[in-house]
Amino acid sequence: MQLLKDRIRKDGIVREGGVLKVDSFLNHQMDIELFEKIGKEFRRRFEGEEINKILTIEASGIGIACIVAQYFHVPVVFAKKTKTKNIAGDVYTSRVESYTHGRVYDIIVSKDFLGPEDKVLLIDDFLANGKALEGLAQLVQDAGATLVGAGIVIEKGFQRGGDVIREKGIHLESLAIVESMDPTTGEVVFREN
Amino acid sequence: MQLLKDRIRKDGIVREGGVLKVDSFLNHQMDIELFEKIGKEFRRRFEGEEINKILTIEASGIGIACIVAQYFHVPVVFAKKTKTKNIAGDVYTSRVESYTHGRVYDIIVSKDFLGPEDKVLLIDDFLANGKALEGLAQLVQDAGATLVGAGIVIEKGFQRGGDVIREKGIHLESLAIVESMDPTTGEVVFREN
């Protein structure tokens, strides 16, 4: 998605350690008009697929997932990272290792909102080591739901996650795949389509 | 907002201890078509106000804020509850006591995304003791930005938060104000408009 790549080149900040800061438009401040274009693009890429639910993970996936959902006319469910007292009853649980936070946590979804009748599109802002996406895919499997595919805004192509997900046969669509980044020059190289 | 009240009566679950579960459509599974109607209603209630940014708090405020933002054509910034290594540089910080989670935490916003030029509408799903909203208002004040008002989906009118916020002179619009709830019968009584 050229518009997204241009925006990453313009406003993304490359830091040491494979960190790409895009918090001015994607995951702290959120450019909703850009999200609408992202939603249209995912709609195009999953054209013809039967999808009745979008599953994402808190926090930064939620905004994108909600705007994307408008183009699929489906509800969004977000997996929560901690168990609050407002979630009663049974939940599906999966363990995730966070690259950003450098810690391990559980993600949960209420069994009320994910079941065998669901045809699920996963949406998230980043794909790096793929652990969050694997955790979400596990929740879908545990629920007996159908995993239609996964839509990612930015994939770090220099990490293992994308390969792992594709090797599992999951239909993965990443709108921008970063092949390499240079923290000294700030240059970002994207994978060719 | 009658549609919202009807939905709360239909799908909300009243629990002991003043808990109203609306996670089937508001804050775990999210009904995006309802969010669109909520966005239109906030647009109407803040008609004529100059707003150039929406500020919310992770996690359950984000989805609503993003859909609402489409009706104001402004970006969304969400306050984060923990400091991740992806947030570098200076942040505004405020301390919040969570009713849902029963704990105290800091909320932060990068100074890059909130400043004196911003005219801010706060958006959140719930208002109970008002601590989260007070924390957000504090961030706006610390940034030297203008607080235009606050839009809340469900206010618990039997808790102190709404009064506290109104006494501060903040333009608060709550789409449904719950006056009382009965966990035995499941009845929800709303404040008259």
mmCIF file of C-alpha atoms in Angstrom:
data_model
loop_
_atom_site.group_PDB
_atom_site.id
_atom_site.type_symbol
_atom_site.label_atom_id
_atom_site.label_comp_id
_atom_site.label_asym_id
_atom_site.label_seq_id
_atom_site.Cartn_x
_atom_site.Cartn_y
_atom_site.Cartn_z
ATOM 1 C CA MET A 1 0.000 0.000 0.000
ATOM 2 C CA GLN A 2 1.952 2.948 -1.381
ATOM 3 C CA LEU A 3 0.215 5.642 0.679
ATOM 4 C CA LEU A 4 1.160 3.807 3.867
ATOM 5 C CA LYS A 5 4.769 3.271 2.795
ATOM 6 C CA ASP A 6 5.058 6.965 1.942
ATOM 7 C CA ARG A 7 3.673 7.863 5.348
ATOM 8 C CA ILE A 8 6.094 5.537 7.141
ATOM 9 C CA ARG A 9 8.992 7.100 5.207
ATOM 10 C CA LYS A 10 7.740 10.597 6.029
ATOM 11 C CA ASP A 11 6.701 10.250 9.673
ATOM 12 C CA GLY A 12 8.218 6.981 10.916
ATOM 13 C CA ILE A 13 11.295 7.192 13.123
ATOM 14 C CA VAL A 14 13.886 4.411 13.030
ATOM 15 C CA ARG A 15 15.552 3.590 16.335
ATOM 16 C CA GLU A 16 18.278 1.175 17.354
ATOM 17 C CA GLY A 17 17.235 -2.394 18.026
ATOM 18 C CA GLY A 18 14.781 -2.723 15.155
ATOM 19 C CA VAL A 19 12.331 -0.208 16.588
ATOM 20 C CA LEU A 20 10.121 1.696 14.145
ATOM 21 C CA LYS A 21 8.201 4.483 15.858
ATOM 22 C CA VAL A 22 4.967 5.290 14.041
ATOM 23 C CA ASP A 23 3.156 6.665 17.042
ATOM 24 C CA SER A 24 2.380 9.985 15.351
ATOM 25 C CA PHE A 25 -0.210 8.310 13.096
ATOM 26 C CA LEU A 26 -0.702 4.631 13.945
ATOM 27 C CA ASN A 27 -0.502 3.575 17.575
ATOM 28 C CA HIS A 28 -0.557 6.516 19.970
ATOM 29 C CA GLN A 29 -1.939 9.365 17.889
ATOM 30 C CA MET A 30 -4.191 7.799 15.254
ATOM 31 C CA ASP A 31 -4.877 9.251 11.815
ATOM 32 C CA ILE A 32 -8.449 8.115 11.252
ATOM 33 C CA GLU A 33 -8.513 9.108 7.569
ATOM 34 C CA LEU A 34 -5.502 6.859 7.010
ATOM 35 C CA PHE A 35 -7.296 4.092 8.926
ATOM 36 C CA GLU A 36 -10.239 4.439 6.522
ATOM 37 C CA LYS A 37 -7.898 3.889 3.571
ATOM 38 C CA ILE A 38 -6.403 0.906 5.396
ATOM 39 C CA GLY A 39 -9.909 -0.461 5.885
ATOM 40 C CA LYS A 40 -10.689 -0.135 2.171
ATOM 41 C CA GLU A 41 -7.426 -1.878 1.280
ATOM 42 C CA PHE A 42 -8.089 -4.839 3.599
ATOM 43 C CA ARG A 43 -11.589 -5.078 2.149
ATOM 44 C CA ARG A 44 -10.018 -5.321 -1.305
ATOM 45 C CA ARG A 45 -7.423 -7.892 -0.260
ATOM 46 C CA PHE A 46 -9.974 -10.153 1.420
ATOM 47 C CA GLU A 47 -12.584 -9.665 -1.319
ATOM 48 C CA GLY A 48 -14.882 -12.657 -1.638
ATOM 49 C CA GLU A 49 -13.929 -14.106 1.746
ATOM 50 C CA GLU A 50 -16.750 -14.780 4.158
ATOM 51 C CA ILE A 51 -15.996 -12.904 7.374
ATOM 52 C CA ASN A 52 -18.412 -12.251 10.231
ATOM 53 C CA LYS A 53 -16.072 -11.114 12.994
ATOM 54 C CA ILE A 54 -12.831 -9.215 13.440
ATOM 55 C CA LEU A 55 -10.556 -10.196 16.311
ATOM 56 C CA THR A 56 -7.770 -7.937 17.529
ATOM 57 C CA ILE A 57 -5.740 -7.398 20.687
ATOM 58 C CA GLU A 58 -5.574 -4.447 23.013
ATOM 59 C CA ALA A 59 -4.555 -1.719 22.903
ATOM 60 C CA SER A 60 -3.179 -0.413 19.622
ATOM 61 C CA GLY A 61 -5.014 -2.919 17.420
ATOM 62 C CA ILE A 62 -8.451 -1.770 18.565
ATOM 63 C CA GLY A 63 -8.721 1.532 16.716
ATOM 64 C CA ILE A 64 -7.606 0.080 13.402
ATOM 65 C CA ALA A 65 -9.862 -2.959 13.817
ATOM 66 C CA CYS A 66 -12.923 -0.783 14.487
ATOM 67 C CA ILE A 67 -12.425 1.344 11.373
ATOM 68 C CA VAL A 68 -11.615 -1.727 9.258
ATOM 69 C CA ALA A 69 -14.786 -3.412 10.542
ATOM 70 C CA GLN A 70 -16.894 -0.715 8.911
ATOM 71 C CA TYR A 71 -15.841 -2.046 5.509
ATOM 72 C CA PHE A 72 -16.810 -5.616 6.439
ATOM 73 C CA HIS A 73 -19.969 -4.707 8.387
ATOM 74 C CA VAL A 74 -19.023 -6.990 11.262
ATOM 75 C CA PRO A 75 -18.452 -6.572 15.008
ATOM 76 C CA VAL A 76 -14.993 -6.429 16.567
ATOM 77 C CA VAL A 77 -13.823 -8.461 19.544
ATOM 78 C CA PHE A 78 -10.592 -7.530 21.241
ATOM 79 C CA ALA A 79 -8.526 -9.963 23.284
ATOM 80 C CA LYS A 80 -7.650 -8.557 26.692
ATOM 81 C CA LYS A 81 -4.232 -8.773 28.255
ATOM 82 C CA THR A 82 -5.279 -9.037 31.880
ATOM 83 C CA LYS A 83 -8.236 -10.596 33.607
ATOM 84 C CA THR A 84 -10.490 -7.913 35.071
ATOM 85 C CA LYS A 85 -13.332 -8.555 37.462
ATOM 86 C CA ASN A 86 -15.802 -7.491 34.758
ATOM 87 C CA ILE A 87 -15.059 -10.624 32.746
ATOM 88 C CA ALA A 88 -17.044 -13.379 34.351
ATOM 89 C CA GLY A 89 -17.510 -16.939 33.225
ATOM 90 C CA ASP A 90 -15.368 -18.894 30.868
ATOM 91 C CA VAL A 91 -12.689 -17.448 28.655
ATOM 92 C CA TYR A 92 -10.292 -18.766 26.045
ATOM 93 C CA THR A 93 -6.704 -18.095 27.051
ATOM 94 C CA SER A 94 -3.421 -18.002 25.194
ATOM 95 C CA ARG A 95 0.089 -17.043 26.296
ATOM 96 C CA VAL A 96 1.930 -14.314 24.376
ATOM 97 C CA GLU A 97 5.487 -13.033 24.507
ATOM 98 C CA SER A 98 5.562 -9.293 23.820
ATOM 99 C CA TYR A 99 8.418 -7.881 21.787
ATOM 100 C CA THR A 100 7.554 -4.281 22.647
ATOM 101 C CA HIS A 101 7.100 -4.793 26.356
ATOM 102 C CA GLY A 102 9.658 -7.539 26.812
ATOM 103 C CA ARG A 103 7.398 -9.692 28.948
ATOM 104 C CA VAL A 104 5.034 -12.663 28.832
ATOM 105 C CA TYR A 105 1.313 -12.243 29.375
ATOM 106 C CA ASP A 106 -1.971 -14.054 28.882
ATOM 107 C CA ILE A 107 -4.569 -12.913 26.389
ATOM 108 C CA ILE A 108 -8.191 -13.829 26.929
ATOM 109 C CA VAL A 109 -11.473 -13.705 25.052
ATOM 110 C CA SER A 110 -14.847 -14.454 26.575
ATOM 111 C CA LYS A 111 -16.362 -17.681 25.229
ATOM 112 C CA ASP A 112 -19.559 -15.675 24.714
ATOM 113 C CA PHE A 113 -18.004 -13.776 21.793
ATOM 114 C CA LEU A 114 -16.082 -16.402 19.853
ATOM 115 C CA GLY A 115 -17.527 -19.730 18.724
ATOM 116 C CA PRO A 116 -17.808 -22.336 15.955
ATOM 117 C CA GLU A 117 -20.104 -20.079 13.895
ATOM 118 C CA ASP A 118 -17.455 -17.353 13.588
ATOM 119 C CA LYS A 119 -15.378 -16.719 10.462
ATOM 120 C CA VAL A 120 -12.637 -14.542 11.806
ATOM 121 C CA LEU A 121 -10.294 -11.957 10.340
ATOM 122 C CA LEU A 122 -7.414 -11.031 12.660
ATOM 123 C CA ILE A 123 -6.304 -7.391 12.566
ATOM 124 C CA ASP A 124 -3.281 -5.840 14.243
ATOM 125 C CA ASP A 125 -0.983 -2.876 13.767
ATOM 126 C CA PHE A 126 2.370 -4.705 13.864
ATOM 127 C CA LEU A 127 3.737 -8.130 13.086
ATOM 128 C CA ALA A 128 7.264 -8.722 14.394
ATOM 129 C CA ASN A 129 7.994 -12.065 16.030
ATOM 130 C CA GLY A 130 4.389 -13.098 15.400
ATOM 131 C CA LYS A 131 3.644 -14.133 18.957
ATOM 132 C CA ALA A 132 0.567 -11.918 19.347
ATOM 133 C CA LEU A 133 -0.864 -13.160 16.044
ATOM 134 C CA GLU A 134 -0.131 -16.775 16.975
ATOM 135 C CA GLY A 135 -1.898 -16.195 20.282
ATOM 136 C CA LEU A 136 -4.955 -14.793 18.513
ATOM 137 C CA ALA A 137 -4.958 -17.696 16.029
ATOM 138 C CA GLN A 138 -4.844 -20.075 18.991
ATOM 139 C CA LEU A 139 -7.916 -18.418 20.528
ATOM 140 C CA VAL A 140 -9.772 -18.837 17.221
ATOM 141 C CA GLN A 141 -8.790 -22.512 17.074
ATOM 142 C CA ASP A 142 -9.743 -23.133 20.704
ATOM 143 C CA ALA A 143 -13.145 -21.582 20.030
ATOM 144 C CA GLY A 144 -13.727 -23.904 17.077
ATOM 145 C CA ALA A 145 -14.062 -20.846 14.862
ATOM 146 C CA THR A 146 -12.718 -20.516 11.310
ATOM 147 C CA LEU A 147 -9.605 -18.419 10.781
ATOM 148 C CA VAL A 148 -10.104 -16.657 7.444
ATOM 149 C CA GLY A 149 -6.888 -14.653 7.544
ATOM 150 C CA ALA A 150 -4.872 -11.902 9.153
ATOM 151 C CA GLY A 151 -4.492 -8.262 8.157
ATOM 152 C CA ILE A 152 -1.408 -6.458 9.423
ATOM 153 C CA VAL A 153 -0.575 -2.809 8.866
ATOM 154 C CA ILE A 154 3.227 -3.041 9.225
ATOM 155 C CA GLU A 155 5.193 -6.275 9.093
ATOM 156 C CA LYS A 156 8.821 -6.317 10.164
ATOM 157 C CA GLY A 157 10.077 -8.560 7.372
ATOM 158 C CA PHE A 158 13.465 -8.888 9.040
ATOM 159 C CA GLN A 159 11.898 -10.763 11.943
ATOM 160 C CA ARG A 160 10.530 -14.301 11.865
ATOM 161 C CA GLY A 161 6.830 -13.664 12.465
ATOM 162 C CA GLY A 162 5.613 -13.324 8.889
ATOM 163 C CA ASP A 163 7.350 -16.514 7.758
ATOM 164 C CA VAL A 164 6.012 -18.454 10.721
ATOM 165 C CA ILE A 165 2.438 -17.320 10.068
ATOM 166 C CA ARG A 166 2.651 -18.010 6.302
ATOM 167 C CA GLU A 167 4.179 -21.461 6.923
ATOM 168 C CA LYS A 168 1.095 -22.290 8.960
ATOM 169 C CA GLY A 169 -0.957 -21.673 5.817
ATOM 170 C CA ILE A 170 -2.664 -18.581 7.217
ATOM 171 C CA HIS A 171 -3.730 -16.032 4.604
ATOM 172 C CA LEU A 172 -1.631 -13.091 5.755
ATOM 173 C CA GLU A 173 -1.903 -9.649 4.187
ATOM 174 C CA SER A 174 0.596 -7.028 5.363
ATOM 175 C CA LEU A 175 0.110 -3.551 3.916
ATOM 176 C CA ALA A 176 3.775 -2.616 4.318
ATOM 177 C CA ILE A 177 6.614 -5.074 4.849
ATOM 178 C CA VAL A 178 9.804 -3.487 6.144
ATOM 179 C CA GLU A 179 12.812 -5.369 4.769
ATOM 180 C CA SER A 180 15.439 -3.294 6.534
ATOM 181 C CA MET A 181 15.849 -0.044 8.442
ATOM 182 C CA ASP A 182 18.866 2.110 9.148
ATOM 183 C CA PRO A 183 18.766 4.025 12.450
ATOM 184 C CA THR A 184 21.687 6.196 11.331
ATOM 185 C CA THR A 185 20.178 7.495 8.090
ATOM 186 C CA GLY A 186 16.537 6.831 8.988
ATOM 187 C CA GLU A 187 16.127 4.958 5.708
ATOM 188 C CA VAL A 188 13.378 2.329 5.479
ATOM 189 C CA VAL A 189 13.489 -0.308 2.728
ATOM 190 C CA PHE A 190 10.222 -2.096 1.902
ATOM 191 C CA ARG A 191 9.792 -5.521 0.347
ATOM 192 C CA GLU A 192 8.679 -5.382 -3.272
ATOM 193 C CA ASN A 193 5.097 -6.506 -3.872
ATOM 194 C CA MET B 1 -30.004 8.439 23.560
ATOM 195 C CA GLN B 2 -32.972 6.097 23.407
ATOM 196 C CA LEU B 3 -31.390 3.493 21.119
ATOM 197 C CA LEU B 4 -28.525 3.076 23.578
ATOM 198 C CA LYS B 5 -30.813 2.834 26.598
ATOM 199 C CA ASP B 6 -32.882 0.191 24.811
ATOM 200 C CA ARG B 7 -29.725 -1.744 24.025
ATOM 201 C CA ILE B 8 -28.518 -1.567 27.637
ATOM 202 C CA ARG B 9 -31.915 -2.836 28.828
ATOM 203 C CA LYS B 10 -31.834 -5.636 26.257
ATOM 204 C CA ASP B 11 -28.205 -6.804 26.448
ATOM 205 C CA GLY B 12 -26.739 -5.291 29.627
ATOM 206 C CA ILE B 13 -26.313 -7.564 32.627
ATOM 207 C CA VAL B 14 -26.591 -6.146 36.133
ATOM 208 C CA ARG B 15 -24.279 -7.650 38.734
ATOM 209 C CA GLU B 16 -23.821 -7.132 42.450
ATOM 210 C CA GLY B 17 -21.609 -4.226 43.501
ATOM 211 C CA GLY B 18 -22.821 -1.737 40.922
ATOM 212 C CA VAL B 19 -21.417 -3.665 37.971
ATOM 213 C CA LEU B 20 -23.128 -3.255 34.588
ATOM 214 C CA LYS B 21 -21.780 -5.688 32.026
ATOM 215 C CA VAL B 22 -22.161 -4.387 28.489
ATOM 216 C CA ASP B 23 -19.316 -6.362 27.001
ATOM 217 C CA SER B 24 -21.488 -7.944 24.317
ATOM 218 C CA PHE B 25 -21.703 -4.628 22.426
ATOM 219 C CA LEU B 26 -19.550 -1.921 24.050
ATOM 220 C CA ASN B 27 -16.255 -2.933 25.610
ATOM 221 C CA HIS B 28 -15.206 -6.451 24.677
ATOM 222 C CA GLN B 29 -17.290 -7.258 21.626
ATOM 223 C CA MET B 30 -17.992 -3.947 19.888
ATOM 224 C CA ASP B 31 -21.050 -3.196 17.759
ATOM 225 C CA ILE B 32 -19.588 -0.819 15.203
ATOM 226 C CA GLU B 33 -22.968 0.208 13.770
ATOM 227 C CA LEU B 34 -23.998 1.295 17.269
ATOM 228 C CA PHE B 35 -20.693 3.171 17.585
ATOM 229 C CA GLU B 36 -21.539 5.055 14.381
ATOM 230 C CA LYS B 37 -24.841 6.175 15.892
ATOM 231 C CA ILE B 38 -22.987 7.167 19.053
ATOM 232 C CA GLY B 39 -20.592 9.211 16.907
ATOM 233 C CA LYS B 40 -23.464 11.025 15.209
ATOM 234 C CA GLU B 41 -25.047 11.784 18.574
ATOM 235 C CA PHE B 42 -21.837 13.244 20.044
ATOM 236 C CA ARG B 43 -21.450 15.327 16.872
ATOM 237 C CA ARG B 44 -24.936 16.701 17.482
ATOM 238 C CA ARG B 45 -24.345 17.383 21.177
ATOM 239 C CA PHE B 46 -21.079 19.218 20.556
ATOM 240 C CA GLU B 47 -22.366 21.043 17.478
ATOM 241 C CA GLY B 48 -20.649 24.374 16.945
ATOM 242 C CA GLU B 49 -17.752 23.553 19.276
ATOM 243 C CA GLU B 50 -14.282 23.846 17.834
ATOM 244 C CA ILE B 51 -12.548 20.495 18.320
ATOM 245 C CA ASN B 52 -9.327 19.373 16.666
ATOM 246 C CA LYS B 53 -8.416 16.307 18.724
ATOM 247 C CA ILE B 54 -10.086 13.487 20.604
ATOM 248 C CA LEU B 55 -8.360 12.113 23.684
ATOM 249 C CA THR B 56 -9.302 8.770 25.192
ATOM 250 C CA ILE B 57 -7.738 6.101 27.386
ATOM 251 C CA GLU B 58 -6.837 2.521 26.634
ATOM 252 C CA ALA B 59 -8.278 0.061 26.133
ATOM 253 C CA SER B 60 -12.046 0.163 25.853
ATOM 254 C CA GLY B 61 -12.261 3.874 24.996
ATOM 255 C CA ILE B 62 -10.189 3.520 21.837
ATOM 256 C CA GLY B 63 -12.716 1.872 19.531
ATOM 257 C CA ILE B 64 -15.489 4.306 20.385
ATOM 258 C CA ALA B 65 -13.153 7.288 20.102
ATOM 259 C CA CYS B 66 -11.980 6.230 16.623
ATOM 260 C CA ILE B 67 -15.502 5.877 15.235
ATOM 261 C CA VAL B 68 -16.602 9.121 16.928
ATOM 262 C CA ALA B 69 -13.578 10.898 15.418
ATOM 263 C CA GLN B 70 -14.918 10.237 11.920
ATOM 264 C CA TYR B 71 -17.785 12.631 12.645
ATOM 265 C CA PHE B 72 -15.392 15.363 13.806
ATOM 266 C CA HIS B 73 -12.682 14.715 11.182
ATOM 267 C CA VAL B 74 -9.939 14.826 13.813
ATOM 268 C CA PRO B 75 -7.198 12.463 14.987
ATOM 269 C CA VAL B 76 -7.454 10.426 18.183
ATOM 270 C CA VAL B 77 -4.804 10.203 20.878
ATOM 271 C CA PHE B 78 -5.104 7.546 23.539
ATOM 272 C CA ALA B 79 -3.497 7.808 26.951
ATOM 273 C CA LYS B 80 -1.484 4.715 27.813
ATOM 274 C CA LYS B 81 -1.596 2.965 31.150
ATOM 275 C CA THR B 82 1.968 1.736 31.258
ATOM 276 C CA LYS B 83 5.197 3.127 29.932
ATOM 277 C CA THR B 84 6.518 0.990 27.092
ATOM 278 C CA LYS B 85 9.959 1.283 25.628
ATOM 279 C CA ASN B 86 8.436 2.594 22.396
ATOM 280 C CA ILE B 87 7.486 5.854 24.096
ATOM 281 C CA ALA B 88 10.642 7.900 24.216
ATOM 282 C CA GLY B 89 11.111 11.481 25.322
ATOM 283 C CA ASP B 90 8.812 13.536 27.449
ATOM 284 C CA VAL B 91 5.304 12.578 28.453
ATOM 285 C CA TYR B 92 2.515 14.124 30.467
ATOM 286 C CA THR B 93 1.564 11.899 33.384
ATOM 287 C CA SER B 94 -1.460 11.657 35.639
ATOM 288 C CA ARG B 95 -2.383 9.167 38.359
ATOM 289 C CA VAL B 96 -5.699 7.299 38.118
ATOM 290 C CA GLU B 97 -7.555 4.996 40.469
ATOM 291 C CA SER B 98 -9.392 2.324 38.505
ATOM 292 C CA TYR B 99 -12.819 1.229 39.683
ATOM 293 C CA THR B 100 -12.891 -1.798 37.395
ATOM 294 C CA HIS B 101 -9.428 -3.065 38.180
ATOM 295 C CA GLY B 102 -9.270 -1.926 41.803
ATOM 296 C CA ARG B 103 -5.785 -0.491 41.480
ATOM 297 C CA VAL B 104 -3.861 2.744 40.960
ATOM 298 C CA TYR B 105 -1.919 3.383 37.771
ATOM 299 C CA ASP B 106 -0.312 6.185 35.798
ATOM 300 C CA ILE B 107 -1.642 7.352 32.458
ATOM 301 C CA ILE B 108 0.707 9.015 30.012
ATOM 302 C CA VAL B 109 0.522 10.929 26.761
ATOM 303 C CA SER B 110 3.517 11.905 24.676
ATOM 304 C CA LYS B 111 4.130 15.655 24.657
ATOM 305 C CA ASP B 112 4.416 15.366 20.877
ATOM 306 C CA PHE B 113 0.683 14.767 20.540
ATOM 307 C CA LEU B 114 -0.913 17.199 22.970
ATOM 308 C CA GLY B 115 -0.124 20.906 23.141
ATOM 309 C CA PRO B 116 -1.452 24.460 23.527
ATOM 310 C CA GLU B 117 -2.916 24.433 20.003
ATOM 311 C CA ASP B 118 -5.236 21.506 20.790
ATOM 312 C CA LYS B 119 -8.963 21.847 21.462
ATOM 313 C CA VAL B 120 -9.776 18.518 23.012
ATOM 314 C CA LEU B 121 -12.879 16.384 23.337
ATOM 315 C CA LEU B 122 -12.504 13.540 25.849
ATOM 316 C CA ILE B 123 -14.268 10.291 24.961
ATOM 317 C CA ASP B 124 -14.714 7.207 27.128
ATOM 318 C CA ASP B 125 -17.090 4.286 27.466
ATOM 319 C CA PHE B 126 -17.865 4.598 31.197
ATOM 320 C CA LEU B 127 -17.976 7.292 33.849
ATOM 321 C CA ALA B 128 -18.220 5.957 37.404
ATOM 322 C CA ASN B 129 -16.055 7.590 40.068
ATOM 323 C CA GLY B 130 -14.685 9.929 37.407
ATOM 324 C CA LYS B 131 -11.023 9.251 38.145
ATOM 325 C CA ALA B 132 -10.105 8.305 34.568
ATOM 326 C CA LEU B 133 -11.825 11.410 33.186
ATOM 327 C CA GLU B 134 -10.167 13.611 35.810
ATOM 328 C CA GLY B 135 -6.826 12.105 34.840
ATOM 329 C CA LEU B 136 -7.436 12.865 31.170
ATOM 330 C CA ALA B 137 -8.545 16.420 31.991
ATOM 331 C CA GLN B 138 -5.322 16.835 33.976
ATOM 332 C CA LEU B 139 -3.255 15.767 30.962
ATOM 333 C CA VAL B 140 -5.067 18.351 28.828
ATOM 334 C CA GLN B 141 -4.406 21.041 31.415
ATOM 335 C CA ASP B 142 -0.743 20.083 31.803
ATOM 336 C CA ALA B 143 -0.336 20.311 28.024
ATOM 337 C CA GLY B 144 -1.781 23.829 27.990
ATOM 338 C CA ALA B 145 -4.497 22.559 25.648
ATOM 339 C CA THR B 146 -8.171 23.597 25.755
ATOM 340 C CA LEU B 147 -10.670 21.137 27.194
ATOM 341 C CA VAL B 148 -13.831 21.521 25.108
ATOM 342 C CA GLY B 149 -15.812 18.798 26.833
ATOM 343 C CA ALA B 150 -16.260 15.123 27.561
ATOM 344 C CA GLY B 151 -18.473 12.564 25.847
ATOM 345 C CA ILE B 152 -19.351 9.453 27.836
ATOM 346 C CA VAL B 153 -21.394 6.518 26.603
ATOM 347 C CA ILE B 154 -22.670 5.261 29.977
ATOM 348 C CA GLU B 155 -22.570 7.284 33.188
ATOM 349 C CA LYS B 156 -23.232 5.594 36.492
ATOM 350 C CA GLY B 157 -25.372 8.346 37.984
ATOM 351 C CA PHE B 158 -25.349 6.661 41.398
ATOM 352 C CA GLN B 159 -21.607 7.260 41.710
ATOM 353 C CA ARG B 160 -19.926 10.602 42.293
ATOM 354 C CA GLY B 161 -18.003 11.023 39.031
ATOM 355 C CA GLY B 162 -20.568 12.914 36.965
ATOM 356 C CA ASP B 163 -21.217 15.460 39.715
ATOM 357 C CA VAL B 164 -17.508 16.009 40.270
ATOM 358 C CA ILE B 165 -16.886 16.605 36.568
ATOM 359 C CA ARG B 166 -19.896 18.942 36.171
ATOM 360 C CA GLU B 167 -18.904 20.915 39.295
ATOM 361 C CA LYS B 168 -15.576 21.590 37.607
ATOM 362 C CA GLY B 169 -17.504 23.330 34.835
ATOM 363 C CA ILE B 170 -16.616 20.710 32.225
ATOM 364 C CA HIS B 171 -19.189 20.298 29.443
ATOM 365 C CA LEU B 172 -20.118 16.672 30.039
ATOM 366 C CA GLU B 173 -22.456 14.761 27.732
ATOM 367 C CA SER B 174 -23.430 11.244 28.816
ATOM 368 C CA LEU B 175 -25.584 9.322 26.347
ATOM 369 C CA ALA B 176 -27.159 7.152 29.046
ATOM 370 C CA ILE B 177 -27.142 7.935 32.768
ATOM 371 C CA VAL B 178 -27.968 4.960 34.963
ATOM 372 C CA GLU B 179 -29.798 6.146 38.071
ATOM 373 C CA SER B 180 -30.151 2.738 39.674
ATOM 374 C CA MET B 181 -29.813 -0.956 38.873
ATOM 375 C CA ASP B 182 -31.254 -4.050 40.503
ATOM 376 C CA PRO B 183 -29.074 -7.178 40.271
ATOM 377 C CA THR B 184 -32.010 -9.353 41.370
ATOM 378 C CA THR B 185 -34.484 -8.303 38.686
ATOM 379 C CA GLY B 186 -31.922 -6.981 36.189
ATOM 380 C CA GLU B 187 -33.879 -3.720 35.977
ATOM 381 C CA VAL B 188 -31.992 -0.589 34.918
ATOM 382 C CA VAL B 189 -33.481 2.858 35.649
ATOM 383 C CA PHE B 190 -32.159 5.782 33.604
ATOM 384 C CA ARG B 191 -32.138 9.453 34.545
ATOM 385 C CA GLU B 192 -34.717 11.489 32.663
ATOM 386 C CA ASN B 193 -33.284 13.860 30.061
#
